PDB file of C-alpha atoms in Angstrom:
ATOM      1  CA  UNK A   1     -58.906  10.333   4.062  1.00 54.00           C
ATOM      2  CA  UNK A   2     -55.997   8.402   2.502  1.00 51.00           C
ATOM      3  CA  UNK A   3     -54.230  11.406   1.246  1.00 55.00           C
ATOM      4  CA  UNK A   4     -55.027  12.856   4.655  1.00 50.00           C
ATOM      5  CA  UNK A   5     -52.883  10.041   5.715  1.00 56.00           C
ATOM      6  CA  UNK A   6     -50.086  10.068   3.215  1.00 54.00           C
ATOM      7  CA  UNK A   7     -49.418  13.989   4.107  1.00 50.00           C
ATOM      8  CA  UNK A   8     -49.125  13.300   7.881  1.00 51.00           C
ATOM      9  CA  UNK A   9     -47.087  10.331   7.238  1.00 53.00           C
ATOM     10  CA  UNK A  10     -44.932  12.735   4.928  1.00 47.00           C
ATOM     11  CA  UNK A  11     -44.830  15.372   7.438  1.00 50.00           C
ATOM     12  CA  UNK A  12     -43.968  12.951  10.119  1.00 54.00           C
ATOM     13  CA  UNK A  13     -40.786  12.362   8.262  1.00 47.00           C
ATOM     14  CA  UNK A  14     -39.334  16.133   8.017  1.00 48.00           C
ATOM     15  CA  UNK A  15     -37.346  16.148  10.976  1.00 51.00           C
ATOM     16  CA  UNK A  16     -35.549  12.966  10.692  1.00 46.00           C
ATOM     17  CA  UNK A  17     -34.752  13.851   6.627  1.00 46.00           C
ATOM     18  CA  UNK A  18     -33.407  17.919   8.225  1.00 50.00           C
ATOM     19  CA  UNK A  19     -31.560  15.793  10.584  1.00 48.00           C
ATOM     20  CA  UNK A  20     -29.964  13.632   8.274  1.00 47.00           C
ATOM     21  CA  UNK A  21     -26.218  14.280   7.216  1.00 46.00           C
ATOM     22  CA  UNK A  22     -25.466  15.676   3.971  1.00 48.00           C
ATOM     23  CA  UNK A  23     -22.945  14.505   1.620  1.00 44.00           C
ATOM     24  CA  UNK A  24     -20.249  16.345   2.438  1.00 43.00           C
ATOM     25  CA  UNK A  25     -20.700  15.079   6.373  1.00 43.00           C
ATOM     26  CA  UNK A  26     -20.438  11.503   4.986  1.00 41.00           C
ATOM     27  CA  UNK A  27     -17.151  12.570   3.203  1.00 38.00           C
ATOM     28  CA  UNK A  28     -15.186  14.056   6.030  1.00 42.00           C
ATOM     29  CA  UNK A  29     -16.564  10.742   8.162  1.00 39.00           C
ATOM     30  CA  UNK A  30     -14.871   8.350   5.572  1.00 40.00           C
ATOM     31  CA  UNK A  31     -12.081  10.318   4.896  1.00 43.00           C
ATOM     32  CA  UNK A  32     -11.234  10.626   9.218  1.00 47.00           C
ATOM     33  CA  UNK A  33     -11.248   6.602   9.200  1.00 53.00           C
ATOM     34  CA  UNK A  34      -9.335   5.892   6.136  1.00 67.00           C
ATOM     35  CA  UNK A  35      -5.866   4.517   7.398  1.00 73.00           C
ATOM     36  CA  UNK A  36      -2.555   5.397   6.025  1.00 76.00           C
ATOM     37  CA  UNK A  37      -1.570   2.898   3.061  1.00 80.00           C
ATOM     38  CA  UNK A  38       1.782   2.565   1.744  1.00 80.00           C
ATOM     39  CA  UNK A  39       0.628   1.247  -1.567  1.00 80.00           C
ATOM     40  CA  UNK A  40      -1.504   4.077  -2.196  1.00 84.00           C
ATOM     41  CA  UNK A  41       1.322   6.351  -1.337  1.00 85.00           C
ATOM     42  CA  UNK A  42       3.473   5.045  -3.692  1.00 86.00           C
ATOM     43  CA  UNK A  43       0.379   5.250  -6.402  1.00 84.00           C
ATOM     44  CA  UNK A  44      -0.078   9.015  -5.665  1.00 86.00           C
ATOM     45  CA  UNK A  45       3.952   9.260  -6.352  1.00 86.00           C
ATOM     46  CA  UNK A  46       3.941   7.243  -9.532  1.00 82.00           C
ATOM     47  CA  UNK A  47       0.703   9.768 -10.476  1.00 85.00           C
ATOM     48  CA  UNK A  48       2.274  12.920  -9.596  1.00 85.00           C
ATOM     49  CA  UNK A  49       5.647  12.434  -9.212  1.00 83.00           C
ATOM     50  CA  UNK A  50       6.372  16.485  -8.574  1.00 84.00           C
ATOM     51  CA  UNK A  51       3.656  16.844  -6.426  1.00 86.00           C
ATOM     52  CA  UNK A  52       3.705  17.456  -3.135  1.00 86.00           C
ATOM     53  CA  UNK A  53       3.912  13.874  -1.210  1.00 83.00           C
ATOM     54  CA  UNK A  54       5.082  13.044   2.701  1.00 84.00           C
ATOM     55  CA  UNK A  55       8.784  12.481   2.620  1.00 86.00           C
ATOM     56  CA  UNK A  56       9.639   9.210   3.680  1.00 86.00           C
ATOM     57  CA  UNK A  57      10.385   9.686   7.229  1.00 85.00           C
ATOM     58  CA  UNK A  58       6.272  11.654   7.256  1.00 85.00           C
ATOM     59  CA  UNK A  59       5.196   8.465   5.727  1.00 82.00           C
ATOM     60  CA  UNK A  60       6.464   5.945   8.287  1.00 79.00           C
ATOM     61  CA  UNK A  61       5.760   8.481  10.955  1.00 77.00           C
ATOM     62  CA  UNK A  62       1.908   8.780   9.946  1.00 75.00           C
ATOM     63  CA  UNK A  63       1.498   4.938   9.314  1.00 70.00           C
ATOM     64  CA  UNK A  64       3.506   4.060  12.787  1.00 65.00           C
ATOM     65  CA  UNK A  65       0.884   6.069  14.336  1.00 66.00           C
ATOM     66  CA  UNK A  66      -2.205   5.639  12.587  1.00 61.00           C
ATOM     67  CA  UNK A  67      -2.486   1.793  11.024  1.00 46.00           C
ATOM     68  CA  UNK A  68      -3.275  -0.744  13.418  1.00 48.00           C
ATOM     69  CA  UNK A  69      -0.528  -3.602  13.578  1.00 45.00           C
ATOM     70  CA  UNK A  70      -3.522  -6.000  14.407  1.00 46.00           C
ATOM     71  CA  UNK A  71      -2.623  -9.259  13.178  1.00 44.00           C
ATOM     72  CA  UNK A  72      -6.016 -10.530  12.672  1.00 40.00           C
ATOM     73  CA  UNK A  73      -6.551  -7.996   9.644  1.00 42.00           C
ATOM     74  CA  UNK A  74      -7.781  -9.796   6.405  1.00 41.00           C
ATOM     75  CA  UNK A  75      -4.262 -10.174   4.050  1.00 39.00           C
ATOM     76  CA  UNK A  76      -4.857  -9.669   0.415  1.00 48.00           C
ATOM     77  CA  UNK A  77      -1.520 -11.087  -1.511  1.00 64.00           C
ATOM     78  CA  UNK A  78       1.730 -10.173   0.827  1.00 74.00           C
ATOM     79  CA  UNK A  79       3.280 -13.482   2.555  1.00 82.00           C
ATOM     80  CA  UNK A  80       4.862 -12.247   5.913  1.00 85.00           C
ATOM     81  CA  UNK A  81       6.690 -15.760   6.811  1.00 74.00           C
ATOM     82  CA  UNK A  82       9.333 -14.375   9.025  1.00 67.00           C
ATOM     83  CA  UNK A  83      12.487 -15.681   8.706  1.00 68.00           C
ATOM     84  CA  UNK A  84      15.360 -15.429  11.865  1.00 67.00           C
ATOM     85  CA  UNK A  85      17.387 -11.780  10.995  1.00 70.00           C
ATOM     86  CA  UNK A  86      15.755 -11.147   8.202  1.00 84.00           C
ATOM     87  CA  UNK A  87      13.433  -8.387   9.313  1.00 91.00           C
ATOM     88  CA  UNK A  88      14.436  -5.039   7.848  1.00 94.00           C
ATOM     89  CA  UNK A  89      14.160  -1.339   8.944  1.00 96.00           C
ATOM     90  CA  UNK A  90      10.998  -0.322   8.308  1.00 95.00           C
ATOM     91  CA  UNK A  91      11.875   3.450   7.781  1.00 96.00           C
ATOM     92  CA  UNK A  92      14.608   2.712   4.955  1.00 97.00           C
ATOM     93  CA  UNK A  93      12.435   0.087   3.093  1.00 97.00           C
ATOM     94  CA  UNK A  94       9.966   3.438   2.527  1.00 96.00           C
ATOM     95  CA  UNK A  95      12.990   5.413   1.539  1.00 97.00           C
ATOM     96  CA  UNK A  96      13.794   2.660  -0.759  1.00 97.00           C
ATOM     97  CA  UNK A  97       9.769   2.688  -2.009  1.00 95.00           C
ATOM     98  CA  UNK A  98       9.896   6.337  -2.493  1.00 95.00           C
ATOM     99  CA  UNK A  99      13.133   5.785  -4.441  1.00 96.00           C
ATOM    100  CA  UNK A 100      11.547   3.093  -6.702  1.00 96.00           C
ATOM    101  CA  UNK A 101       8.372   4.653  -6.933  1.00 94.00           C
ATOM    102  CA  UNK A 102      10.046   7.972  -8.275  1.00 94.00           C
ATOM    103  CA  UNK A 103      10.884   5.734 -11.178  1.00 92.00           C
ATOM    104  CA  UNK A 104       7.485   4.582 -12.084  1.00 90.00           C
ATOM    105  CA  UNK A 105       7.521   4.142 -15.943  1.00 93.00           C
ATOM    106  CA  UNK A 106      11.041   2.370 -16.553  1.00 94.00           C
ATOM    107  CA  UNK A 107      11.234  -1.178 -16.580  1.00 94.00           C
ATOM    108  CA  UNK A 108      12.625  -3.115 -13.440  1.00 93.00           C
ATOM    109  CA  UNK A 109      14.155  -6.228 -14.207  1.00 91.00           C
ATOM    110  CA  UNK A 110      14.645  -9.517 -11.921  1.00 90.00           C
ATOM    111  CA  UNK A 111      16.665 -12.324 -12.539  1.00 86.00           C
ATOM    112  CA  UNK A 112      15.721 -16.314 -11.101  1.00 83.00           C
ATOM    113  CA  UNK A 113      18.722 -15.250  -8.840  1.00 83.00           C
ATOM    114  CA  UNK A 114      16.899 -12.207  -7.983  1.00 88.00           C
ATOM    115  CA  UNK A 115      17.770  -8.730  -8.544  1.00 92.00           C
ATOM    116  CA  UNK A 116      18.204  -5.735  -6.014  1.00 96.00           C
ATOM    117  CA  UNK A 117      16.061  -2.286  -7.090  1.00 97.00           C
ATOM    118  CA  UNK A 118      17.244  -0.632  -4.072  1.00 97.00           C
ATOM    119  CA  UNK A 119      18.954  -1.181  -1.075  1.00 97.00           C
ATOM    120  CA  UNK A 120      19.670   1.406   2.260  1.00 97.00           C
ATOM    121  CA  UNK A 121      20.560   0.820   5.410  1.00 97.00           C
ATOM    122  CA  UNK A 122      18.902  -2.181   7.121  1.00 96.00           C
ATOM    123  CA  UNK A 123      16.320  -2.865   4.071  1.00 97.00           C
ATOM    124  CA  UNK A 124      16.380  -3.824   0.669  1.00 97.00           C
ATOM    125  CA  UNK A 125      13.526  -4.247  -2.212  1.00 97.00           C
ATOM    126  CA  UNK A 126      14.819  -7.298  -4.560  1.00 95.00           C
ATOM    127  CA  UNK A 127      12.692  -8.971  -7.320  1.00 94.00           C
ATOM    128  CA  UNK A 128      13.004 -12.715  -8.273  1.00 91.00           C
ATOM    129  CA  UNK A 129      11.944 -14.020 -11.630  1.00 88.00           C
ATOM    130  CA  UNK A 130       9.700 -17.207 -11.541  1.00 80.00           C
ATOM    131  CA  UNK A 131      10.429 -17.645 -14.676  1.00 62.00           C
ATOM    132  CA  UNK A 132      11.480 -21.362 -15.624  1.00 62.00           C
ATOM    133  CA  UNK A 133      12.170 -20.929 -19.850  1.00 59.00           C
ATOM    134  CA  UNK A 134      14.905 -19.077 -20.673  1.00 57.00           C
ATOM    135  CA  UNK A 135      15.047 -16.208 -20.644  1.00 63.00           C
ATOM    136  CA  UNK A 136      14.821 -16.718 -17.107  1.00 76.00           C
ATOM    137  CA  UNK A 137      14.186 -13.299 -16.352  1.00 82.00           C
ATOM    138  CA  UNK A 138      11.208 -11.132 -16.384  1.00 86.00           C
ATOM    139  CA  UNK A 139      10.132  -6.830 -15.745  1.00 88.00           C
ATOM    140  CA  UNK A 140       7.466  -5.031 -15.005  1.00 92.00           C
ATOM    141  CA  UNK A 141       7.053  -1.129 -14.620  1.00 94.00           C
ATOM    142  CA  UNK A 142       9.268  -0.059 -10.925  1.00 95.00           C
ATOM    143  CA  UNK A 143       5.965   1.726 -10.480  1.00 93.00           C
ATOM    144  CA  UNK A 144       4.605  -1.609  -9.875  1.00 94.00           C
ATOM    145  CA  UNK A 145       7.006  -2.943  -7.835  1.00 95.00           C
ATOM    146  CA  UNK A 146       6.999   0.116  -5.845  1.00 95.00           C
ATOM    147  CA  UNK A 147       2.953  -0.547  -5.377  1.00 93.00           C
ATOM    148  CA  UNK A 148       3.733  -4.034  -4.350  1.00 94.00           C
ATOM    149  CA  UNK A 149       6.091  -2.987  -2.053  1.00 95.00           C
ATOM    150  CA  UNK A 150       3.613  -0.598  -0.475  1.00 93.00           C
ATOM    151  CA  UNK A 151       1.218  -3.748  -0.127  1.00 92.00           C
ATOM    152  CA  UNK A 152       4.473  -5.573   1.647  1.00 93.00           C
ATOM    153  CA  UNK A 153       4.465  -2.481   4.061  1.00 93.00           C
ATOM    154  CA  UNK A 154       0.861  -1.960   4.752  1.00 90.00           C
ATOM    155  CA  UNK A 155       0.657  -5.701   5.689  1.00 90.00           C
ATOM    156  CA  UNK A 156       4.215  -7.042   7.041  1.00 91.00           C
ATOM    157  CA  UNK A 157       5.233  -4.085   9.420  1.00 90.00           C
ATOM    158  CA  UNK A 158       5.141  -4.962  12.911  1.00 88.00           C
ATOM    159  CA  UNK A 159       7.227  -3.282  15.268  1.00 90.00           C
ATOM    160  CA  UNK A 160       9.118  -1.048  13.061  1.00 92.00           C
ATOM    161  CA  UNK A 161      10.570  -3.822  10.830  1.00 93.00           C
ATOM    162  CA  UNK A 162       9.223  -5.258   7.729  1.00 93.00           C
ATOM    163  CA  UNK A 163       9.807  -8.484   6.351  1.00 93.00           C
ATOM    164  CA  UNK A 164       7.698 -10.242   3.204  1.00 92.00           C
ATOM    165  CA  UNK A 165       6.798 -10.766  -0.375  1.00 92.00           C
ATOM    166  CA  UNK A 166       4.410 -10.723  -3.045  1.00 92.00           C
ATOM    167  CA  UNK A 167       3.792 -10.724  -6.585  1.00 89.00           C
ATOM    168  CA  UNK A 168       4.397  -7.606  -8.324  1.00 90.00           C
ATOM    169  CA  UNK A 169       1.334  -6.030  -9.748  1.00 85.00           C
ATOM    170  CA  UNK A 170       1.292  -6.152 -13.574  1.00 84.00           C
ATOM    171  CA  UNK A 171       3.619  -9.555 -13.526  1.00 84.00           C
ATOM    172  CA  UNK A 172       2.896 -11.961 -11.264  1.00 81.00           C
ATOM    173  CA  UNK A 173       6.041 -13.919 -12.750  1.00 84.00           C
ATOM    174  CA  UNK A 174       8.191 -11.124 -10.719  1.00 89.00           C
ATOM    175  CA  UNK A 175       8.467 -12.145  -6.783  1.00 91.00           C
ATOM    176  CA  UNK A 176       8.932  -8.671  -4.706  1.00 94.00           C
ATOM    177  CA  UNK A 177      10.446  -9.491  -1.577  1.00 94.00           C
ATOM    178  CA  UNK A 178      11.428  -6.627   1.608  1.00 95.00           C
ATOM    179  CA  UNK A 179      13.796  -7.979   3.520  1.00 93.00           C
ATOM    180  CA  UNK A 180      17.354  -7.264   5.307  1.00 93.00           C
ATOM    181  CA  UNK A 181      20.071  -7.214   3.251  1.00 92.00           C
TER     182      UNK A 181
END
């Protein structure tokens, strides 16, 4: 009688287990919510860099209109402390990440004065050492700046403009800052 039970209790469960989605449903699923990231765009550039990749104007085109600007999102590192005309264009700040990104394995270096890595238009990527013993400078890889200035873009962009810092993965004695020029 108990096996009697177990089998109906088994076969009771067939159409909800057929029903179920497979694997692959889950994938497409997680893959239709994931949001555009900046950071990870510049990651896929440092890991490829000949592969194919948006162009920059793709980039902030697909970001503008899929990432929510909601400012109660959870903020992992970036400070976005706005300062009067200091925004910058959002579009050449990824031009500029592309730019540093394509440049992944030589060393950036940032002066306590700070230090431009690239600069268009109405944006520019600088580093600032936080160094306090001389040297008074410090590097890192421009593939990590370019990260951590994905993280400044994927956080700080309201609006079209971009404005913010953070410290640069690999060195967090290196200050990455977007900003007008």
């Amino acid at each position: 009688m108990v096996n009697f039970i177990r089998a109906a209790s088994l076969l009771a469960l067939v159409p909800f287990i057929s029903a179920a989605p497979t694997t692959a449903d889950a994938l497409e699923v997680r893959a239709e919510t994931e949001l555009f990231s900046f950071e990870k765009w510049a990651e896929d550039i440092m890991a490829n860099p000949g592969g194919n990749h948006l162009s920059p104007d793709e980039a902030v085109a697909l970001a503008f209109n899929q990432t929510s600007n909601d400012e109660h999102t959870i903020q992992k590192r970036a400070s976005c402390n706005i300062v009067a005309g200091s925004p910058a264009s959002a579009a050449d700040a990824v031009w500029c990440i592309d730019f540093i990104a394509a440049r992944a394995n030589v060393k950036c270096e940032a002066a306590v004065s700070g230090t431009s890595f690239c600069r268009r238009g109405l944006a520019q990527i600088t580093g600032v050492s936080g160094g306090f013993n001389p040297p008074r400078s410090t590097s890192t890889l421009c593939g990590n700046v370019a990260r951590s200035a994905g993280a400044i873009m994927d956080q700080c962009t309201r609006n079209g403009q971009v404005y913010g810092t953070t410290a640069a993965w690999g060195n967090g004695n290196l200050a990455v800052h977007i900003r007008h020029p």
